Amino acid sequence: MQKLGDFKLPHFFNYPPYFTLQPVKDTRQKQVQLWKELILDYCRTQKIFVIGLEDDFPLFSNSAIERSLSHEARDIFLSGLVSDGRAEWMDKGHKKCLILWLRIQDWADCILRFVKDNGLEDSVMTVEEIRSGIESRGTELHGMDRTVLMRALRMLEQKGKLAMFKGSSADDEGVKFSA
Amino acid sequence: MAAGKWLPSAQLTSSGRPVLLPGEVECSTLSSVDLECEENSNFPNFKSGVLILTTHRILWIDETNNKGAASIPLGAVTHIFSLKKSIKAMFGKPKVRFQVSAAADGRVDEKGSTSIVITLVLRGKSDPDVFYSRFWEVWRSRSWEVLNIAGDSDSRLERSGGSMEGSSVVRMPVVGISGILRKEQELWESTDKSLQDAFQDLNALMSKAKEMVMLAEKMRLKLLSGSTSQANAANDDDTGSKQEMQDWLLSVGIVSPVTKESAGALYHQQLSRQLADFVKLPLEKAGGMIALIDVYCLFNRARGTELISPEDLIQACALWEKFDVPVMLRKFESGVMVIQNKSHSDEEVFARIKSLALRPNALWTGINPSDAATTLGIAPALAKEHLLTAESQGLLCRDISPEGFRFFINVFKDIEPNNIYLVKEHGIYGTWVSATTAPG
């Protein structure tokens, strides 16, 4: 079975029609579904949050069978994820796509679990610390996308689980977890 | 139908076209014609049918129900009355009256002793003068006699041959090599002559057309009998060329093409019926479906002269919906038009495409229209339509790459979306995986 780095690819990745947009409705539906699954799977294992449509995204071409996805196909498959709530376009031109292999709600739950596990109730952390600090190492939060993290934090703030405030430096914000 | 008692009935093809006698050619076709006979009160109602004037007969076909047709042999016509030019005639429906021989009980019969007058009432918009003059022309030319005489002499020869032992008829003996050679020589000379005559000028060609078709038919029959008797001969080349020759001769033959001149307003309708009869054979050869463009070529080649336009062909095909004919026009999504048997089923074609797409090679590289064309024995353009239809049914998937446009067997259906790594052992996906994964 073919691999992409340490990612195991499914057999159909070598099926040439997988890389051609199928015009027949039922077939197309199935094709889009399989692409959505594969993209989410890959992003989850590789911790990829953003896919640039014009970049060389490894999944979008297969050198073994010399096939690659057209721009239209990439747009359609990612739009499929967007309409499922598993991705968001970051610009109107559909050039960059934010992949939510965990939904914002799921990320928020992760943060709460992290706070609880580390006894961080009532303590203060910077946003940057959550992403790359010692405490989060080894958890899903480590290395996560800042935009996604901020959205999850704001969601928790609305629910009164934490408070956010401006830090001393302009580019960082602090978080105070509530008990 | 009841007409059979008073008028000889005429045979029709399955699409409702008259079956013509050998050498018979249609001259004029009129719609909405009544056939009346004032002298015979038992004469049935012949109301509003299609009237076809041929070189041999007057045919009357009931269009509303397919009960058949009546005919009046022109040989029975003894007189055609000139058209009445009275005030009354000007306002009434135009009528053409003629006298035919009849048997004592009123039945129309060429050898009858009495005669009756039959009136044609032309309710359609056709011009009675034109019809009248053509009727006269045809009647006067007496072309039905030409063949009858030929037939008579043939049968007389047979009869005399059969009673050889009784009579002492002196004939040139056709025995031995020299006899056969002489006979061949005579045949060659007459054939040569008719060929030469035919090509002298175009007018002569037109008048010879019928004879040429007959000649072609004769040659075909001869070839046919020759090829069966020599079926065991190892000479494949020879039989191949004979087959080809036969095909050529077969496609010569529409003796009486429906023309605008002969059929008038009924042109497309009659053309449509003739076409339905004509396509049967090529359809059979092509496996039940044939491209419209091919039919156009074949049909016009068979007509030889009086070619039809593409628009005429499409109109004629479109009219099939109204008639009870076994063929239909089909338009693919791409716009390609074909003629197919009504009984033609896509299922059979799909089954063959599927088995083609499941060959080990095709699982690797897919199939293209020319592969399918070879397997199905049809034109690539048509094969592509079949592939596209199979795709729309979910049987195939497309692959567009710099290498071209190819089709693969559809494995998408077989993949479990919740577990994209799962390969079921049975099923098309499993077959595809095991065929395309290198062992080990």
Coordinates of C-alpha atoms in Angstrom, one line a residue:
Chain A
M1 CA 0.0 0.0 0.0
Q2 CA 1.2 3.5 -0.9
K3 CA 2.3 5.9 1.8
L4 CA 2.6 9.6 2.0
G5 CA 5.2 10.2 4.6
D6 CA 3.9 8.1 7.5
F7 CA 0.3 8.4 6.2
K8 CA -1.2 5.2 4.8
L9 CA -3.1 5.9 1.7
P10 CA -6.2 3.9 0.7
H11 CA -6.2 1.7 -2.4
F12 CA -8.5 4.0 -4.3
F13 CA -5.8 6.7 -4.3
N14 CA -4.4 4.8 -7.3
Y15 CA -7.7 4.7 -9.1
P16 CA -7.4 7.2 -11.9
P17 CA -11.1 8.3 -12.0
Y18 CA -10.7 9.4 -8.4
F19 CA -8.8 12.4 -9.7
T20 CA -11.3 13.3 -12.4
L21 CA -14.5 15.1 -11.4
Q22 CA -17.2 12.6 -12.1
P23 CA -20.2 14.2 -14.0
V24 CA -22.8 11.6 -13.0
K25 CA -24.6 12.7 -9.8
D26 CA -24.5 9.5 -7.7
T27 CA -20.9 8.7 -8.6
R28 CA -19.9 12.3 -7.9
Q29 CA -21.5 12.2 -4.5
K30 CA -19.6 9.1 -3.6
Q31 CA -16.4 10.6 -4.9
V32 CA -16.8 13.9 -3.0
Q33 CA -17.5 11.8 0.2
L34 CA -14.4 9.8 -0.2
W35 CA -12.3 12.9 -0.8
K36 CA -13.7 14.6 2.3
E37 CA -12.9 11.5 4.4
L38 CA -9.4 11.3 3.1
I39 CA -8.7 15.0 3.5
L40 CA -9.9 15.0 7.1
D41 CA -8.0 11.9 7.9
Y42 CA -4.8 13.2 6.4
C43 CA -5.1 16.6 8.1
R44 CA -5.8 15.0 11.5
T45 CA -2.8 12.7 11.4
Q46 CA -0.5 15.4 9.9
K47 CA -1.9 18.2 12.1
I48 CA -2.7 20.3 9.1
F49 CA -5.1 23.2 9.6
V50 CA -4.8 25.2 6.4
I51 CA -4.9 24.0 2.8
G52 CA -3.9 26.5 0.1
L53 CA -5.6 25.7 -3.1
E54 CA -2.7 26.9 -5.2
D55 CA -0.1 25.2 -3.1
D56 CA 1.3 21.8 -3.7
F57 CA -0.9 19.9 -1.3
P58 CA 0.5 16.3 -1.2
L59 CA -2.9 14.7 -1.4
F60 CA -4.0 16.5 -4.5
S61 CA -1.6 14.7 -6.8
N62 CA -0.5 11.2 -7.2
S63 CA 2.8 10.8 -9.0
A64 CA 2.5 7.0 -9.2
I65 CA -0.4 7.2 -11.6
E66 CA 0.5 10.7 -12.9
R67 CA -2.8 12.3 -12.0
S68 CA -3.7 15.4 -10.1
L69 CA -6.8 17.3 -9.1
S70 CA -7.9 20.3 -11.2
H71 CA -8.4 23.6 -9.4
E72 CA -12.2 23.1 -9.9
A73 CA -12.1 19.7 -8.2
R74 CA -10.1 21.0 -5.2
D75 CA -12.6 23.8 -4.8
I76 CA -15.6 21.4 -5.0
F77 CA -14.1 18.9 -2.5
L78 CA -13.2 21.6 0.0
S79 CA -16.5 23.3 -0.4
G80 CA -18.1 19.9 0.4
L81 CA -16.2 20.0 3.7
V82 CA -17.3 23.6 4.3
S83 CA -20.9 22.8 3.8
D84 CA -20.5 19.9 6.3
G85 CA -19.1 22.4 8.9
R86 CA -15.7 20.7 8.8
A87 CA -13.9 23.5 7.0
E88 CA -14.1 27.2 6.4
W89 CA -13.0 29.4 3.6
M90 CA -10.5 31.9 4.9
D91 CA -11.0 34.4 2.0
K92 CA -13.7 35.2 -0.5
G93 CA -11.5 34.1 -3.4
H94 CA -11.4 30.5 -2.0
K95 CA -7.6 30.5 -2.0
K96 CA -7.1 29.2 1.6
C97 CA -9.3 26.8 3.5
L98 CA -9.3 26.2 7.2
I99 CA -9.8 22.5 8.0
L100 CA -11.6 21.7 11.2
W101 CA -10.9 18.0 11.6
L102 CA -12.3 18.8 15.1
R103 CA -15.2 21.2 15.3
I104 CA -14.8 24.4 17.3
Q105 CA -17.0 22.8 20.0
D106 CA -14.7 19.7 20.1
W107 CA -11.6 22.0 20.4
A108 CA -13.3 23.8 23.3
D109 CA -13.9 20.5 25.1
C110 CA -10.3 19.6 24.5
I111 CA -9.2 22.9 26.2
L112 CA -11.5 22.2 29.2
R113 CA -10.1 18.7 29.6
F114 CA -6.5 20.1 29.3
V115 CA -7.3 22.7 32.1
K116 CA -8.8 20.0 34.3
D117 CA -6.0 17.5 33.7
N118 CA -3.3 20.0 34.6
G119 CA -5.1 21.7 37.5
L120 CA -5.0 25.0 35.7
E121 CA -8.3 26.3 37.1
D122 CA -8.0 29.9 38.2
S123 CA -4.6 30.2 36.7
V124 CA -3.5 32.4 33.8
M125 CA -1.9 31.4 30.5
T126 CA -1.1 33.2 27.3
V127 CA -2.6 32.0 24.1
E128 CA 0.8 31.3 22.8
E129 CA 1.6 29.2 25.9
I130 CA -1.4 27.0 25.2
R131 CA -0.3 26.4 21.7
S132 CA 3.4 25.8 22.3
G133 CA 4.1 25.7 26.0
I134 CA 5.4 22.8 28.1
E135 CA 2.1 22.0 29.6
S136 CA 0.4 21.3 26.3
R137 CA 3.1 19.2 24.9
G138 CA 1.8 15.8 23.9
T139 CA -1.8 16.9 23.8
E140 CA -3.9 17.7 20.7
L141 CA -3.6 21.4 21.6
H142 CA 0.1 21.4 20.9
G143 CA 0.9 23.2 17.7
M144 CA -2.7 23.9 16.9
D145 CA -3.8 26.7 14.6
R146 CA -4.0 30.1 16.3
T147 CA -7.3 31.1 14.5
V148 CA -8.9 27.9 15.6
L149 CA -7.7 28.2 19.1
M150 CA -8.9 31.8 19.4
R151 CA -12.3 30.8 18.2
A152 CA -12.5 27.9 20.7
L153 CA -11.4 30.3 23.5
R154 CA -14.0 32.9 22.5
M155 CA -16.7 30.2 22.6
L156 CA -15.6 29.2 26.1
E157 CA -15.5 32.9 27.1
Q158 CA -19.1 33.3 26.0
K159 CA -20.1 30.4 28.2
G160 CA -18.2 32.0 31.1
K161 CA -15.6 29.2 31.4
L162 CA -12.7 31.7 31.1
A163 CA -11.9 35.3 30.7
M164 CA -9.6 36.9 28.1
F165 CA -7.6 40.0 28.4
K166 CA -5.0 42.0 26.6
G167 CA -1.5 41.0 27.7
S168 CA 1.4 43.4 28.1
S169 CA 2.8 42.9 24.6
A170 CA 0.4 43.9 21.8
D171 CA 0.6 40.6 20.0
D172 CA -0.4 38.3 22.8
E173 CA -3.5 37.8 24.8
G174 CA -4.0 36.2 28.2
V175 CA -6.5 33.7 29.3
K176 CA -7.8 33.3 32.9
F177 CA -9.6 30.0 33.4
S178 CA -12.4 30.1 35.8
A179 CA -12.9 27.4 38.4
Chain B
M1 CA -61.1 -6.9 -46.1
A2 CA -64.3 -7.0 -48.0
A3 CA -62.7 -5.4 -51.0
G4 CA -61.0 -8.7 -51.7
K5 CA -64.1 -9.9 -53.3
W6 CA -64.4 -7.1 -55.9
L7 CA -60.8 -6.0 -56.2
P8 CA -57.6 -8.0 -56.0
S9 CA -55.9 -7.3 -52.7
A10 CA -52.4 -6.0 -52.5
Q11 CA -49.7 -7.0 -50.1
L12 CA -48.2 -4.4 -47.7
T13 CA -44.9 -4.4 -45.9
S14 CA -44.9 -4.3 -42.1
S15 CA -44.5 -0.5 -42.2
G16 CA -47.4 -0.2 -44.6
R17 CA -45.7 0.3 -47.8
P18 CA -46.9 -1.7 -50.8
V19 CA -44.9 -4.7 -51.9
L20 CA -44.2 -4.0 -55.5
L21 CA -44.2 -6.6 -58.3
P22 CA -40.9 -7.2 -60.1
G23 CA -40.2 -4.2 -62.3
E24 CA -43.0 -2.1 -60.8
V25 CA -42.3 1.5 -60.2
E26 CA -44.4 4.1 -58.3
C27 CA -45.5 7.1 -60.4
S28 CA -47.8 9.1 -58.3
T29 CA -49.2 9.1 -54.8
L30 CA -52.4 11.0 -53.7
S31 CA -54.0 11.3 -50.3
S32 CA -57.7 11.3 -49.4
V33 CA -59.0 9.4 -52.4
D34 CA -62.3 7.7 -52.5
L35 CA -62.9 4.7 -54.8
E36 CA -66.5 4.4 -56.1
C37 CA -68.4 2.2 -58.5
E38 CA -71.9 3.4 -59.3
E39 CA -73.0 0.3 -61.2
N40 CA -72.2 -2.1 -58.4
S41 CA -74.3 -1.4 -55.3
N42 CA -72.4 -4.0 -53.3
F43 CA -69.1 -2.2 -53.9
P44 CA -67.6 -1.6 -50.5
N45 CA -66.8 1.8 -49.1
F46 CA -63.3 2.9 -50.1
K47 CA -63.2 6.2 -48.3
S48 CA -60.3 8.6 -48.0
G49 CA -57.3 6.3 -48.5
V50 CA -53.9 6.7 -50.1
L51 CA -53.8 6.1 -53.8
I52 CA -50.6 5.0 -55.4
L53 CA -50.4 4.8 -59.1
T54 CA -47.6 2.5 -60.3
T55 CA -46.5 1.4 -63.7
H56 CA -48.5 -1.8 -63.2
R57 CA -51.4 -1.1 -60.8
I58 CA -53.6 1.3 -59.0
L59 CA -53.2 0.7 -55.3
W60 CA -55.6 1.9 -52.7
I61 CA -54.4 1.7 -49.1
D62 CA -56.6 2.3 -46.1
E63 CA -54.4 4.4 -43.7
T64 CA -56.7 4.4 -40.7
N65 CA -56.6 0.7 -40.1
N66 CA -54.0 -1.6 -41.3
K67 CA -56.4 -4.0 -42.9
G68 CA -54.6 -4.1 -46.1
A69 CA -55.0 -2.7 -49.6
A70 CA -56.9 -3.1 -52.8
S71 CA -55.4 -3.0 -56.3
I72 CA -56.6 -2.6 -59.8
P73 CA -54.2 -4.0 -62.4
L74 CA -53.7 -1.4 -65.2
G75 CA -54.0 -4.3 -67.6
A76 CA -57.7 -4.4 -66.7
V77 CA -58.2 -0.7 -67.6
T78 CA -59.9 -0.4 -70.9
H79 CA -60.6 3.3 -71.1
I80 CA -59.9 6.4 -69.2
F81 CA -62.5 9.1 -69.5
S82 CA -61.3 12.6 -70.0
L83 CA -61.9 15.1 -67.2
K84 CA -65.2 16.9 -67.1
K85 CA -64.9 20.6 -67.6
S86 CA -68.4 21.6 -66.6
I87 CA -69.4 24.2 -64.1
K88 CA -70.6 21.5 -61.8
A89 CA -67.3 19.7 -61.9
M90 CA -65.5 22.9 -61.1
F91 CA -67.2 23.2 -57.7
G92 CA -67.4 19.5 -56.8
K93 CA -64.5 17.4 -55.9
P94 CA -62.4 16.5 -58.9
K95 CA -63.1 13.0 -60.2
V96 CA -61.2 10.7 -62.5
R97 CA -63.3 8.0 -64.1
F98 CA -62.1 4.9 -66.0
Q99 CA -63.5 1.7 -67.3
V100 CA -62.1 -1.7 -66.3
S101 CA -62.9 -5.2 -67.5
A102 CA -64.8 -7.3 -65.0
A103 CA -66.2 -10.7 -64.7
A104 CA -69.9 -11.3 -65.0
D105 CA -70.5 -10.9 -61.3
G106 CA -68.8 -7.5 -61.2
R107 CA -65.4 -8.6 -60.0
V108 CA -62.5 -6.7 -61.5
D109 CA -60.7 -9.1 -63.8
E110 CA -58.3 -8.5 -66.6
K111 CA -59.9 -11.3 -68.6
G112 CA -63.5 -10.4 -67.7
S113 CA -66.2 -10.2 -70.4
T114 CA -68.1 -7.2 -69.1
S115 CA -66.9 -3.8 -67.9
I116 CA -67.6 -1.4 -65.0
V117 CA -66.8 2.2 -64.5
I118 CA -64.8 3.1 -61.4
T119 CA -64.6 6.7 -60.2
L120 CA -61.7 8.2 -58.2
V121 CA -62.8 11.1 -56.0
L122 CA -59.8 13.3 -55.2
R123 CA -60.6 14.9 -51.9
G124 CA -57.0 16.0 -51.3
K125 CA -55.4 19.1 -52.7
S126 CA -53.8 17.2 -55.5
D127 CA -54.1 18.5 -59.1
P128 CA -56.4 16.2 -61.0
D129 CA -54.9 17.3 -64.4
V130 CA -51.5 16.2 -63.4
F131 CA -52.7 12.9 -62.1
Y132 CA -54.9 12.4 -65.1
S133 CA -52.1 12.9 -67.6
R134 CA -49.7 10.7 -65.6
F135 CA -52.4 8.0 -65.4
W136 CA -52.7 8.2 -69.2
E137 CA -49.0 8.1 -69.7
V138 CA -48.5 5.0 -67.5
W139 CA -51.5 3.2 -69.0
R140 CA -50.4 3.9 -72.5
S141 CA -46.8 2.7 -71.9
R142 CA -48.1 -0.7 -70.9
S143 CA -45.0 -1.6 -69.0
W144 CA -46.8 -4.4 -67.1
E145 CA -46.9 -6.3 -70.3
V146 CA -43.1 -6.3 -70.8
L147 CA -42.5 -8.4 -67.9
N148 CA -45.5 -10.6 -68.4
I149 CA -44.3 -11.5 -71.8
A150 CA -40.8 -12.3 -70.5
G151 CA -42.4 -14.4 -67.8
D152 CA -44.6 -16.2 -70.4
S153 CA -41.7 -17.0 -72.7
D154 CA -39.7 -18.4 -69.7
S155 CA -42.5 -20.7 -68.7
R156 CA -43.1 -21.7 -72.3
L157 CA -39.4 -22.7 -72.5
E158 CA -39.7 -24.7 -69.3
R159 CA -42.8 -26.5 -70.6
S160 CA -41.2 -27.4 -73.9
G161 CA -38.1 -28.5 -72.0
G162 CA -40.2 -30.7 -69.8
S163 CA -41.9 -32.5 -72.7
M164 CA -38.7 -33.0 -74.7
E165 CA -39.2 -36.7 -75.1
G166 CA -42.6 -36.2 -76.7
S167 CA -41.8 -33.5 -79.2
S168 CA -39.0 -33.2 -81.6
V169 CA -38.1 -29.6 -80.8
V170 CA -34.8 -28.7 -82.5
R171 CA -32.7 -26.6 -80.1
M172 CA -29.1 -25.6 -80.0
P173 CA -27.7 -28.3 -77.8
V174 CA -26.2 -26.9 -74.6
V175 CA -23.8 -29.7 -73.9
G176 CA -20.2 -30.1 -73.2
I177 CA -17.6 -27.4 -72.6
S178 CA -18.3 -25.6 -75.8
G179 CA -22.0 -25.4 -74.9
I180 CA -21.2 -23.9 -71.5
L181 CA -18.7 -21.5 -73.1
R182 CA -21.2 -20.4 -75.7
K183 CA -23.8 -19.8 -73.1
E184 CA -21.4 -17.8 -71.0
Q185 CA -20.4 -15.8 -74.1
E186 CA -24.0 -15.0 -74.9
L187 CA -24.5 -13.9 -71.3
W188 CA -21.4 -11.8 -71.4
E189 CA -22.5 -10.1 -74.7
S190 CA -25.9 -9.2 -73.4
T191 CA -24.5 -8.0 -70.1
D192 CA -21.8 -6.0 -71.9
K193 CA -24.4 -4.5 -74.2
S194 CA -26.7 -3.4 -71.4
L195 CA -23.7 -1.9 -69.5
Q196 CA -22.6 0.0 -72.6
D197 CA -26.0 1.2 -73.3
A198 CA -26.4 2.3 -69.7
F199 CA -23.3 4.5 -69.7
Q200 CA -24.0 6.2 -73.0
D201 CA -25.5 9.2 -71.4
L202 CA -27.3 10.1 -68.3
N203 CA -30.8 9.9 -69.8
A204 CA -30.1 6.4 -70.9
L205 CA -28.7 5.6 -67.5
M206 CA -31.9 6.7 -65.9
S207 CA -34.0 4.6 -68.2
K208 CA -31.7 1.7 -67.6
A209 CA -31.7 2.0 -63.8
K210 CA -34.4 -0.6 -63.4
E211 CA -32.6 -3.1 -65.6
M212 CA -29.4 -2.5 -63.8
V213 CA -31.0 -3.3 -60.5
M214 CA -32.4 -6.4 -62.0
L215 CA -29.0 -7.4 -63.4
A216 CA -27.4 -6.7 -60.0
E217 CA -30.0 -8.9 -58.3
K218 CA -29.4 -11.7 -60.8
M219 CA -25.7 -11.5 -60.3
R220 CA -26.2 -11.6 -56.6
L221 CA -28.2 -14.7 -56.8
K222 CA -25.7 -16.3 -59.0
L223 CA -22.9 -15.4 -56.6
L224 CA -24.9 -16.7 -53.7
S225 CA -25.5 -20.1 -55.3
G226 CA -21.8 -20.2 -56.4
S227 CA -20.5 -19.5 -52.9
T228 CA -22.7 -22.1 -51.3
S229 CA -21.7 -24.8 -53.7
Q230 CA -18.0 -23.9 -53.2
A231 CA -18.3 -23.4 -49.5
N232 CA -15.6 -26.0 -48.9
A233 CA -13.2 -24.5 -51.3
A234 CA -10.1 -23.3 -49.4
N235 CA -10.0 -20.2 -51.5
D236 CA -10.8 -17.8 -48.7
D237 CA -9.8 -14.8 -50.7
D238 CA -12.2 -15.6 -53.4
T239 CA -15.2 -16.1 -51.1
G240 CA -14.2 -12.9 -49.3
S241 CA -14.3 -10.9 -52.5
K242 CA -17.5 -12.6 -53.4
Q243 CA -19.0 -11.6 -50.1
E244 CA -17.9 -8.0 -50.8
M245 CA -19.4 -8.1 -54.3
Q246 CA -22.6 -9.4 -52.8
D247 CA -22.8 -6.6 -50.3
W248 CA -22.2 -4.1 -53.0
L249 CA -24.9 -5.6 -55.2
L250 CA -27.3 -5.8 -52.3
S251 CA -27.0 -2.1 -51.6
V252 CA -27.9 -1.3 -55.2
G253 CA -31.4 -2.1 -54.9
I254 CA -34.3 0.3 -54.4
V255 CA -36.2 -0.1 -57.6
S256 CA -38.9 2.4 -56.9
P257 CA -37.6 5.2 -54.7
V258 CA -40.2 7.4 -53.2
T259 CA -39.7 10.8 -54.7
K260 CA -41.2 14.2 -54.2
E261 CA -42.5 14.0 -57.7
S262 CA -44.2 10.7 -57.3
A263 CA -45.5 11.0 -53.8
G264 CA -46.2 14.8 -53.6
A265 CA -47.7 15.8 -50.3
L266 CA -47.3 12.3 -48.9
Y267 CA -43.6 12.4 -49.7
H268 CA -42.3 12.3 -46.1
Q269 CA -44.9 9.8 -45.0
Q270 CA -44.1 7.3 -47.8
L271 CA -40.4 7.9 -47.5
S272 CA -40.7 7.2 -43.9
R273 CA -42.3 3.8 -44.5
Q274 CA -39.9 2.9 -47.2
L275 CA -37.0 3.8 -45.0
A276 CA -38.4 1.6 -42.2
D277 CA -38.4 -1.3 -44.6
F278 CA -34.9 -0.5 -45.9
V279 CA -33.1 -0.2 -42.6
K280 CA -34.0 -3.7 -41.4
L281 CA -31.1 -5.4 -43.1
P282 CA -28.3 -2.9 -42.3
L283 CA -29.7 -2.8 -38.7
E284 CA -29.4 -6.5 -38.4
K285 CA -25.8 -6.4 -39.6
A286 CA -24.9 -3.6 -37.3
G287 CA -26.2 -5.3 -34.2
G288 CA -29.4 -3.4 -33.7
M289 CA -28.1 0.1 -33.8
I290 CA -26.8 2.2 -36.6
A291 CA -25.7 5.9 -36.8
L292 CA -28.1 8.1 -38.7
I293 CA -25.2 9.3 -40.9
D294 CA -24.5 5.8 -42.0
V295 CA -28.1 5.2 -42.9
Y296 CA -28.1 8.4 -44.9
C297 CA -25.2 7.1 -47.0
L298 CA -26.6 3.6 -47.4
F299 CA -30.1 4.8 -48.2
N300 CA -28.9 7.3 -50.8
R301 CA -26.6 4.7 -52.3
A302 CA -29.4 2.3 -52.6
R303 CA -31.6 4.9 -54.2
G304 CA -28.8 5.8 -56.7
T305 CA -30.7 8.7 -58.2
E306 CA -33.4 10.9 -56.6
L307 CA -31.2 11.4 -53.5
I308 CA -32.8 12.7 -50.4
S309 CA -31.5 15.5 -48.2
P310 CA -30.5 15.1 -44.6
E311 CA -33.6 17.1 -43.5
D312 CA -35.8 14.7 -45.4
L313 CA -34.2 11.8 -43.7
I314 CA -34.7 13.3 -40.2
Q315 CA -38.3 14.1 -41.0
A316 CA -38.9 10.6 -42.3
C317 CA -37.4 9.2 -39.1
A318 CA -39.4 11.5 -36.9
L319 CA -42.6 10.3 -38.6
W320 CA -42.0 6.7 -37.3
E321 CA -43.5 7.7 -34.0
K322 CA -46.9 7.8 -35.8
F323 CA -46.6 4.5 -37.6
D324 CA -46.4 1.1 -36.2
V325 CA -42.8 0.3 -37.4
P326 CA -40.3 -1.9 -35.6
V327 CA -37.5 0.8 -35.7
M328 CA -37.1 4.1 -33.9
L329 CA -34.9 7.2 -33.9
R330 CA -32.8 7.7 -30.8
K331 CA -31.0 10.9 -29.8
F332 CA -28.1 10.5 -27.4
E333 CA -27.5 13.3 -24.9
S334 CA -24.5 14.4 -26.9
G335 CA -26.8 15.0 -29.9
V336 CA -25.6 11.9 -31.9
M337 CA -28.6 10.3 -33.6
V338 CA -29.0 6.7 -34.3
I339 CA -31.6 4.3 -35.6
Q340 CA -32.3 1.3 -33.5
N341 CA -34.7 -1.6 -33.3
K342 CA -37.4 -1.0 -30.8
S343 CA -36.5 -4.3 -29.3
H344 CA -32.9 -3.2 -28.9
S345 CA -31.8 -3.3 -25.3
D346 CA -29.0 -1.4 -23.8
E347 CA -28.7 -4.1 -21.1
E348 CA -27.0 -6.4 -23.5
V349 CA -24.6 -3.8 -24.6
F350 CA -23.8 -2.8 -21.0
A351 CA -23.1 -6.5 -20.2
R352 CA -20.5 -6.6 -22.9
I353 CA -19.0 -3.3 -21.9
K354 CA -18.8 -4.5 -18.3
S355 CA -17.0 -7.6 -19.2
L356 CA -14.6 -5.6 -21.4
A357 CA -13.9 -3.1 -18.5
L358 CA -13.3 -6.0 -16.1
R359 CA -10.4 -7.5 -18.2
P360 CA -7.2 -7.3 -16.2
N361 CA -5.7 -4.9 -18.7
A362 CA -8.7 -2.6 -18.6
L363 CA -8.6 -2.6 -14.8
W364 CA -5.1 -1.1 -15.0
T365 CA -5.5 1.3 -17.9
G366 CA -9.3 1.7 -18.5
I367 CA -10.9 1.5 -21.9
N368 CA -11.4 4.1 -24.6
P369 CA -14.1 4.3 -27.3
S370 CA -11.9 2.5 -29.9
D371 CA -11.4 -0.5 -27.6
A372 CA -15.2 -0.7 -27.1
A373 CA -15.8 -0.2 -30.9
T374 CA -13.6 -3.2 -31.6
T375 CA -15.3 -5.4 -29.0
L376 CA -18.8 -4.4 -29.9
G377 CA -18.1 -4.3 -33.6
I378 CA -19.5 -0.8 -34.1
A379 CA -18.3 2.7 -35.1
P380 CA -16.1 4.5 -32.5
A381 CA -18.5 7.4 -32.3
L382 CA -21.3 5.1 -31.5
A383 CA -19.2 3.2 -29.0
K384 CA -18.5 6.4 -27.2
E385 CA -22.2 7.0 -26.9
H386 CA -22.6 3.6 -25.4
L387 CA -19.8 4.3 -22.9
L388 CA -21.3 7.6 -21.9
T389 CA -24.7 6.0 -21.4
A390 CA -23.0 3.2 -19.3
E391 CA -21.3 6.0 -17.3
S392 CA -24.6 7.7 -16.7
Q393 CA -26.0 4.4 -15.4
G394 CA -23.1 4.3 -12.9
L395 CA -21.4 1.4 -14.6
L396 CA -18.3 3.3 -15.6
C397 CA -16.3 6.3 -14.4
R398 CA -14.3 8.6 -16.5
D399 CA -10.6 9.5 -16.3
I400 CA -9.4 12.6 -18.1
S401 CA -5.7 12.9 -18.3
P402 CA -3.0 14.1 -20.8
E403 CA -3.2 10.5 -22.1
G404 CA -6.8 11.0 -23.1
F405 CA -10.3 10.3 -22.2
R406 CA -10.7 6.8 -20.7
F407 CA -13.3 4.9 -18.8
F408 CA -12.9 2.6 -15.8
I409 CA -15.3 0.2 -14.2
N410 CA -17.0 2.1 -11.4
V411 CA -15.5 1.0 -8.0
F412 CA -16.8 4.0 -6.1
K413 CA -20.1 2.3 -5.3
D414 CA -18.2 -0.5 -3.6
I415 CA -16.1 1.6 -1.2
E416 CA -17.3 1.9 2.4
P417 CA -17.1 5.7 3.1
N418 CA -16.9 5.1 6.9
N419 CA -13.9 2.9 6.5
I420 CA -11.9 4.0 3.5
Y421 CA -9.2 1.3 4.1
L422 CA -11.7 -1.6 4.0
V423 CA -11.6 -3.7 0.9
K424 CA -14.3 -6.2 0.7
E425 CA -13.1 -9.4 -0.8
H426 CA -16.0 -9.9 -3.1
G427 CA -17.2 -7.1 -5.3
I428 CA -15.8 -4.9 -8.0
Y429 CA -13.5 -2.9 -5.7
G430 CA -11.9 -6.1 -4.4
T431 CA -11.3 -7.3 -8.0
W432 CA -9.9 -4.0 -9.0
V433 CA -7.5 -3.8 -5.9
S434 CA -6.2 -7.4 -6.4
A435 CA -5.7 -6.7 -10.1
T436 CA -3.9 -3.4 -9.7
T437 CA -1.8 -4.2 -6.6
A438 CA 1.5 -5.7 -7.4
P439 CA 1.9 -9.0 -5.5
G440 CA 4.1 -8.8 -2.4

